[in-house]
Amino acid sequence: MKIKTLKNYQEQAMQNALHHYSWAQQQYAALPDTASAEERRGIASHQGCLLLEAPTGSGKTLMAAHLVETFSAKENVVWFWFAPFKGVVGQTVSFLKTQCAGLRVRDLTTDREISGSRSGDVFVTTWQTVAVKAKEKRTARNDSEMAAGTDTLVAELRKMGYQIGVVVDEAHHSFQGQSQAAAFYKDVLVPEYTVLITATPDDKDITKWKAACGIENVHRIAVSRADAVAAGLVKNGVKCISFMPDAASAGLVDLEMTCLRCAKELQDDLKEKLQASKISLTPLLMVQVDSKSKDAAARAKAKLLQCGYAEEAIRIHTADEPDQGLETFAKDESVEVLIFKMAVALGFDAPRAFTLVSMRSAKDEDFGVQLLGRILRVHGKLQGKSVPDALNYGYVLLANPAGQEGLQAAGVRMNAMKTEMDKTAPTVAVVCVGGQNGLQLVGPGGQTTLFPTTFTLPVVVGGTQPPGTTVTSTSTNISGNEQIELTLDGGTLVQPPTPTASTPGFIAAITSETVALAKKHRYALRPEAPKRFVAITIPDDVEDLEEDCAKHFLVSAEALLAGMVTKVQVTQRTLEVFTGQLMLDFKQADIAPAELARRAQEVLLKNDLFSAKELRKLLVTRLRSYFKQEGMGGHDNQAAAAAFLNAMLVAQPGVLAEAQKKAIAERAQEVDAAELPESYEFEQPVTQSMRNIYGIYPPGLNTWELAFAQNLDAAPGNIVQWWHRNEPHKPHSVNLMLASGKQFFPDFVIGVEGRSKLDGVLLADPKLMWEMEKEHDKVLAEHPKYGRALILTKPSQFGWHTIVWDSKQKRPALGSAWNWQDAAGW
């Protein structure tokens, strides 16, 4: 690896950091030998901690490494460099050895020799190596005959005159839920100098870290993305691509395959542009799969093979299948695709990666920053060269469109990072008062106090309060408003006593009731009303219903075309995450066979009267026979016909519904329902109705039904001769058979003057939620004796409207205003 020269902004950041540390070192040197440990910690807490914020690809590690190397050449410091994960340790070791000749990289697990230590030694490790609760698992901290433990090593280094420095890479991952790491930092290492490195700055995380480690001030050095872009280290931007199906196709589209095909097209285009620019480089495609799915990597590989990638060009790196050659094949240009889970997204360095396909949600802003970082770096072969604009961008394709918000938020955060060099403003200083040096806090104006400062940990006030504290609150009880004084006796809250029967305003629970026996009110069936109606039933022992359905299953030209469709049109949404520029286009996307099969099965299962398994078998047989008859080669085998059937059922479910409807109609039987009750009795009087067959508005009508019943009574002339509230699932109920095989009980049975149906009956059902899918079949429901049911709704105060079937949209629609003059012919 070529030794890198610092860019101007990198040199400026490093020099700024050196000024901070030089001031801190001057204060350490000015302390007398008798200075307390608290005073030394005061300098570290106020002056010794730096936060280096810079976007991925801008050279954070390079800046931190040069700072460590340069400062160690001036002062005696031994460093502990903490990588976020074990997989990043090797990369860090390799980088430090190559780029910083003045540093000596050591392994904390195998090399803890004290006597040979020198300034510039760097132990590269992870928190997991030293900060675990169980002693038997932290072998690097245990003393043995062969080597001193880390705790002993640190103590002996201090006795030898060395100071301790700590570098925390990916600092936002370091102390999340790791109390042992914080304890090791502040109790064992107690570093004079700390460098925190992060690409995802979050002030809340920094505040937590300061509290956990006892740090008062963190001096911030920030580098903007614009600086890195101007220096040619980071691409101009990232284009985030997602695909949005329409409502009808939602869930049917294989978004994973669509993203992979689009990524293959992008990669092929980038290859051509690199060749045209005479740059010998194979771009790398990174494919991130769902961490929760065990076979996600295998499925992604199978789809990549379908897209045209050679098997030897694909590598997999997951927690379940680790590849020790991760760093090697990141540089091996025979590898064109890396399939990975979450871990590789964090800290993986592959500058030849231009394109990333994410099959998991990236709603998390921090993870979005990490994803962008994997494809932002500019490869060394492109740095300083004029290349086509497409090579100045990274590309993220999202199989989960909702993930775009996380990447967009990440872009906003990265844009918000401005170049910021914290001025070397001292916050602590060693001053001489009365002939004795002591540590003092420095105020905003640079002033110090004349009296010694005691450095102690801040006291966190918990949940208890001093005895005698009085809290006043207002409470309302039955008797009115009154103030209740709550006292804390010895710091413990004393609850007010529970009200009892003797408490003023307390009302005792009712323990008995007085029930007045009322005379029952009887309402008899009117003499002129029908005594019974006709119901529809399917015998329980009916057989061969599936064969009847298959016989009526017609393969229309429209259904045939639907079965041949393998792609659907989707909207391609391309968002430039840093500028917010949005472009919309259209693209043909793959249909997901598994989702198609699942939806087709839902269609087959919709009607309880039919065996889905038997029906599928018969329909596939019918399709195969049809294809053979029509000479449609390639479709008449079992698998092809089954796939064809799935597409037909999903795109044209009405074809099956119509066949089932005809099969049911052939087997349905008309039976006389039980006679209507002679009368109804109620304990309370019921509101009377002019045309109801019992002369009442039956109890239990909801507001919607009551409004329609009142409309029946108000119908002009003698059109409505009588009406009856049709209760469902009663022996005397009227029902219809729906195409789904379910029974439908219209709310009202109405006698209409001049209607040609049996007894002049019109079945009506007022609906509020008529657009719901479960209501669709009712619009076309028809009784063999009473005709098609009247479905109505009341969209406004101006009256009732019919609900009709829209044959083009294949769904119910709002019809014309209802007029009782049309009732006879409905």
CSV table of N, CA and C in Angstrom, one decimal, residues 164-238:
chain,number,residue,atom,x,y,z
A,164,ILE,N,-0.8,7.3,29.1
A,164,ILE,CA,-1.7,6.4,28.3
A,164,ILE,C,-2.6,7.2,27.4
A,165,GLY,N,-2.7,6.7,26.2
A,165,GLY,CA,-3.6,7.3,25.2
A,165,GLY,C,-4.6,6.3,24.7
A,166,VAL,N,-5.8,6.7,24.4
A,166,VAL,CA,-6.8,5.8,23.9
A,166,VAL,C,-7.4,6.3,22.6
A,167,VAL,N,-7.5,5.5,21.6
A,167,VAL,CA,-8.2,5.8,20.4
A,167,VAL,C,-9.5,4.9,20.3
A,168,VAL,N,-10.6,5.5,20.1
A,168,VAL,CA,-11.9,4.7,20.0
A,168,VAL,C,-12.4,4.9,18.6
A,169,ASP,N,-12.3,3.9,17.8
A,169,ASP,CA,-12.8,4.0,16.4
A,169,ASP,C,-14.2,3.6,16.4
A,170,GLU,N,-15.0,4.2,15.5
A,170,GLU,CA,-16.5,4.1,15.5
A,170,GLU,C,-17.0,4.2,16.9
A,171,ALA,N,-16.8,5.4,17.5
A,171,ALA,CA,-17.0,5.7,18.9
A,171,ALA,C,-18.5,5.5,19.2
A,172,HIS,N,-19.4,5.7,18.2
A,172,HIS,CA,-20.8,5.6,18.5
A,172,HIS,C,-21.2,4.1,18.9
A,173,HIS,N,-20.3,3.1,18.6
A,173,HIS,CA,-20.6,1.7,18.9
A,173,HIS,C,-20.0,1.3,20.2
A,174,SER,N,-19.2,2.1,20.8
A,174,SER,CA,-18.3,1.7,21.9
A,174,SER,C,-18.9,1.3,23.2
A,175,PHE,N,-19.8,2.2,23.7
A,175,PHE,CA,-20.2,2.0,25.1
A,175,PHE,C,-21.7,1.8,25.1
A,176,GLN,N,-22.3,1.4,24.0
A,176,GLN,CA,-23.8,1.1,24.0
A,176,GLN,C,-24.1,-0.1,24.8
A,177,GLY,N,-24.6,0.0,26.0
A,177,GLY,CA,-24.9,-1.1,26.8
A,177,GLY,C,-23.7,-1.8,27.4
A,178,GLN,N,-22.5,-1.2,27.3
A,178,GLN,CA,-21.3,-1.9,27.8
A,178,GLN,C,-20.8,-1.2,29.0
A,179,SER,N,-21.3,-1.4,30.2
A,179,SER,CA,-20.9,-0.8,31.4
A,179,SER,C,-19.4,-1.2,31.8
A,180,GLN,N,-19.1,-2.5,31.4
A,180,GLN,CA,-17.7,-3.0,31.6
A,180,GLN,C,-16.7,-2.2,30.8
A,181,ALA,N,-17.0,-1.8,29.6
A,181,ALA,CA,-16.1,-1.0,28.8
A,181,ALA,C,-15.8,0.4,29.5
A,182,ALA,N,-16.9,1.0,29.9
A,182,ALA,CA,-16.7,2.3,30.6
A,182,ALA,C,-15.9,2.2,31.9
A,183,ALA,N,-16.2,1.1,32.6
A,183,ALA,CA,-15.4,0.9,33.9
A,183,ALA,C,-13.9,0.6,33.6
A,184,PHE,N,-13.6,-0.1,32.5
A,184,PHE,CA,-12.2,-0.4,32.2
A,184,PHE,C,-11.5,0.9,31.8
A,185,TYR,N,-12.3,1.7,31.0
A,185,TYR,CA,-11.7,3.0,30.6
A,185,TYR,C,-11.3,3.9,31.7
A,186,LYS,N,-12.2,4.1,32.7
A,186,LYS,CA,-12.0,5.1,33.7
A,186,LYS,C,-11.3,4.6,34.9
A,187,ASP,N,-11.3,3.2,35.1
A,187,ASP,CA,-10.7,2.7,36.3
A,187,ASP,C,-9.4,2.0,36.1
A,188,VAL,N,-9.1,1.5,34.9
A,188,VAL,CA,-7.9,0.8,34.6
A,188,VAL,C,-7.0,1.7,33.7
A,189,LEU,N,-7.5,2.1,32.5
A,189,LEU,CA,-6.7,2.8,31.6
A,189,LEU,C,-6.4,4.3,32.1
A,190,VAL,N,-7.5,4.9,32.6
A,190,VAL,CA,-7.4,6.3,33.1
A,190,VAL,C,-6.5,7.1,32.2
A,191,PRO,N,-6.9,7.2,30.9
A,191,PRO,CA,-6.0,7.8,29.9
A,191,PRO,C,-5.8,9.3,30.0
A,192,GLU,N,-4.6,9.8,29.7
A,192,GLU,CA,-4.4,11.2,29.7
A,192,GLU,C,-4.9,11.8,28.4
A,193,TYR,N,-5.0,11.0,27.3
A,193,TYR,CA,-5.4,11.5,26.0
A,193,TYR,C,-6.4,10.5,25.4
A,194,THR,N,-7.4,11.0,24.8
A,194,THR,CA,-8.5,10.2,24.2
A,194,THR,C,-8.8,10.8,22.9
A,195,VAL,N,-8.9,10.0,21.8
A,195,VAL,CA,-9.4,10.4,20.5
A,195,VAL,C,-10.6,9.5,20.2
A,196,LEU,N,-11.7,10.2,20.0
A,196,LEU,CA,-13.0,9.5,19.6
A,196,LEU,C,-13.1,9.7,18.1
A,197,ILE,N,-13.3,8.6,17.3
A,197,ILE,CA,-13.5,8.8,15.9
A,197,ILE,C,-14.9,8.3,15.5
A,198,THR,N,-15.6,9.1,14.7
A,198,THR,CA,-17.0,8.7,14.3
A,198,THR,C,-17.3,9.3,13.0
A,199,ALA,N,-18.1,8.6,12.2
A,199,ALA,CA,-18.7,9.1,11.0
A,199,ALA,C,-20.2,9.5,11.2
A,200,THR,N,-20.7,9.1,12.3
A,200,THR,CA,-22.1,9.3,12.6
A,200,THR,C,-22.3,10.1,13.9
A,201,PRO,N,-21.9,11.3,14.0
A,201,PRO,CA,-21.9,12.1,15.2
A,201,PRO,C,-23.4,12.2,15.7
A,202,ASP,N,-23.5,12.0,17.0
A,202,ASP,CA,-24.8,12.2,17.7
A,202,ASP,C,-24.5,12.7,19.1
A,203,ASP,N,-25.0,14.0,19.3
A,203,ASP,CA,-24.7,14.6,20.6
A,203,ASP,C,-25.2,13.8,21.8
A,204,LYS,N,-26.4,13.1,21.6
A,204,LYS,CA,-26.9,12.3,22.7
A,204,LYS,C,-26.0,11.2,23.1
A,205,ASP,N,-25.3,10.6,22.0
A,205,ASP,CA,-24.4,9.5,22.3
A,205,ASP,C,-23.2,10.0,23.0
A,206,ILE,N,-22.7,11.2,22.6
A,206,ILE,CA,-21.5,11.8,23.3
A,206,ILE,C,-21.8,12.2,24.7
A,207,THR,N,-23.0,12.7,25.0
A,207,THR,CA,-23.4,13.0,26.3
A,207,THR,C,-23.4,11.8,27.2
A,208,LYS,N,-24.0,10.6,26.7
A,208,LYS,CA,-24.0,9.4,27.4
A,208,LYS,C,-22.6,8.9,27.7
A,209,TRP,N,-21.7,9.0,26.7
A,209,TRP,CA,-20.3,8.6,26.9
A,209,TRP,C,-19.6,9.4,27.9
A,210,LYS,N,-19.8,10.7,27.9
A,210,LYS,CA,-19.2,11.6,28.9
A,210,LYS,C,-19.6,11.2,30.3
A,211,ALA,N,-20.9,11.0,30.5
A,211,ALA,CA,-21.4,10.6,31.8
A,211,ALA,C,-20.9,9.3,32.2
A,212,ALA,N,-20.8,8.3,31.3
A,212,ALA,CA,-20.3,7.0,31.7
A,212,ALA,C,-18.8,7.0,32.1
A,213,CYS,N,-18.0,7.9,31.4
A,213,CYS,CA,-16.6,7.9,31.6
A,213,CYS,C,-16.1,9.0,32.5
A,214,GLY,N,-16.9,9.9,32.9
A,214,GLY,CA,-16.5,11.0,33.8
A,214,GLY,C,-15.7,12.1,33.1
A,215,ILE,N,-16.1,12.3,31.8
A,215,ILE,CA,-15.5,13.4,31.0
A,215,ILE,C,-16.4,14.6,31.0
A,216,GLU,N,-15.7,15.8,31.3
A,216,GLU,CA,-16.4,17.0,31.4
A,216,GLU,C,-16.5,17.7,30.0
A,217,ASN,N,-15.4,17.8,29.3
A,217,ASN,CA,-15.4,18.5,28.0
A,217,ASN,C,-14.8,17.6,26.9
A,218,VAL,N,-15.5,17.6,25.8
A,218,VAL,CA,-15.0,16.9,24.6
A,218,VAL,C,-14.8,18.0,23.5
A,219,HIS,N,-13.5,18.1,23.1
A,219,HIS,CA,-13.2,19.1,22.1
A,219,HIS,C,-13.4,18.5,20.7
A,220,ARG,N,-14.2,19.3,19.9
A,220,ARG,CA,-14.7,18.7,18.6
A,220,ARG,C,-13.9,19.2,17.4
A,221,ILE,N,-13.5,18.3,16.6
A,221,ILE,CA,-12.8,18.6,15.3
A,221,ILE,C,-13.6,17.9,14.2
A,222,ALA,N,-14.3,18.7,13.4
A,222,ALA,CA,-15.2,18.1,12.4
A,222,ALA,C,-14.7,18.5,11.0
A,223,VAL,N,-14.9,17.5,10.1
A,223,VAL,CA,-14.6,17.7,8.7
A,223,VAL,C,-15.9,17.5,7.9
A,224,SER,N,-16.1,18.3,6.9
A,224,SER,CA,-17.4,18.2,6.1
A,224,SER,C,-17.2,17.3,5.0
A,225,ARG,N,-18.3,16.8,4.5
A,225,ARG,CA,-18.3,15.9,3.3
A,225,ARG,C,-17.7,16.7,2.1
A,226,ALA,N,-18.1,18.0,2.0
A,226,ALA,CA,-17.6,18.9,0.9
A,226,ALA,C,-16.1,18.9,0.8
A,227,ASP,N,-15.4,18.9,2.0
A,227,ASP,CA,-13.9,18.9,2.0
A,227,ASP,C,-13.4,17.6,1.4
A,228,ALA,N,-14.0,16.5,1.7
A,228,ALA,CA,-13.6,15.2,1.2
A,228,ALA,C,-13.9,15.1,-0.3
A,229,VAL,N,-15.0,15.6,-0.7
A,229,VAL,CA,-15.4,15.6,-2.2
A,229,VAL,C,-14.4,16.5,-3.0
A,230,ALA,N,-14.1,17.7,-2.4
A,230,ALA,CA,-13.2,18.6,-3.1
A,230,ALA,C,-11.8,18.0,-3.2
A,231,ALA,N,-11.4,17.1,-2.3
A,231,ALA,CA,-10.1,16.5,-2.3
A,231,ALA,C,-10.1,15.3,-3.1
A,232,GLY,N,-11.2,14.9,-3.7
A,232,GLY,CA,-11.3,13.7,-4.6
A,232,GLY,C,-11.3,12.4,-3.8
A,233,LEU,N,-11.6,12.4,-2.5
A,233,LEU,CA,-11.6,11.1,-1.8
A,233,LEU,C,-13.0,10.5,-1.7
A,234,VAL,N,-14.0,11.3,-1.9
A,234,VAL,CA,-15.4,10.8,-1.7
A,234,VAL,C,-16.2,11.2,-3.0
A,235,LYS,N,-17.1,10.3,-3.4
A,235,LYS,CA,-17.9,10.5,-4.5
A,235,LYS,C,-18.8,11.8,-4.3
A,236,ASN,N,-19.2,12.3,-5.5
A,236,ASN,CA,-20.1,13.5,-5.4
A,236,ASN,C,-21.4,13.3,-4.7
A,237,GLY,N,-21.9,12.1,-4.8
A,237,GLY,CA,-23.2,11.8,-4.2
A,237,GLY,C,-23.6,10.4,-4.3
A,238,VAL,N,-24.8,10.1,-3.8
A,238,VAL,CA,-25.3,8.7,-3.8
A,238,VAL,C,-26.7,8.8,-4.3
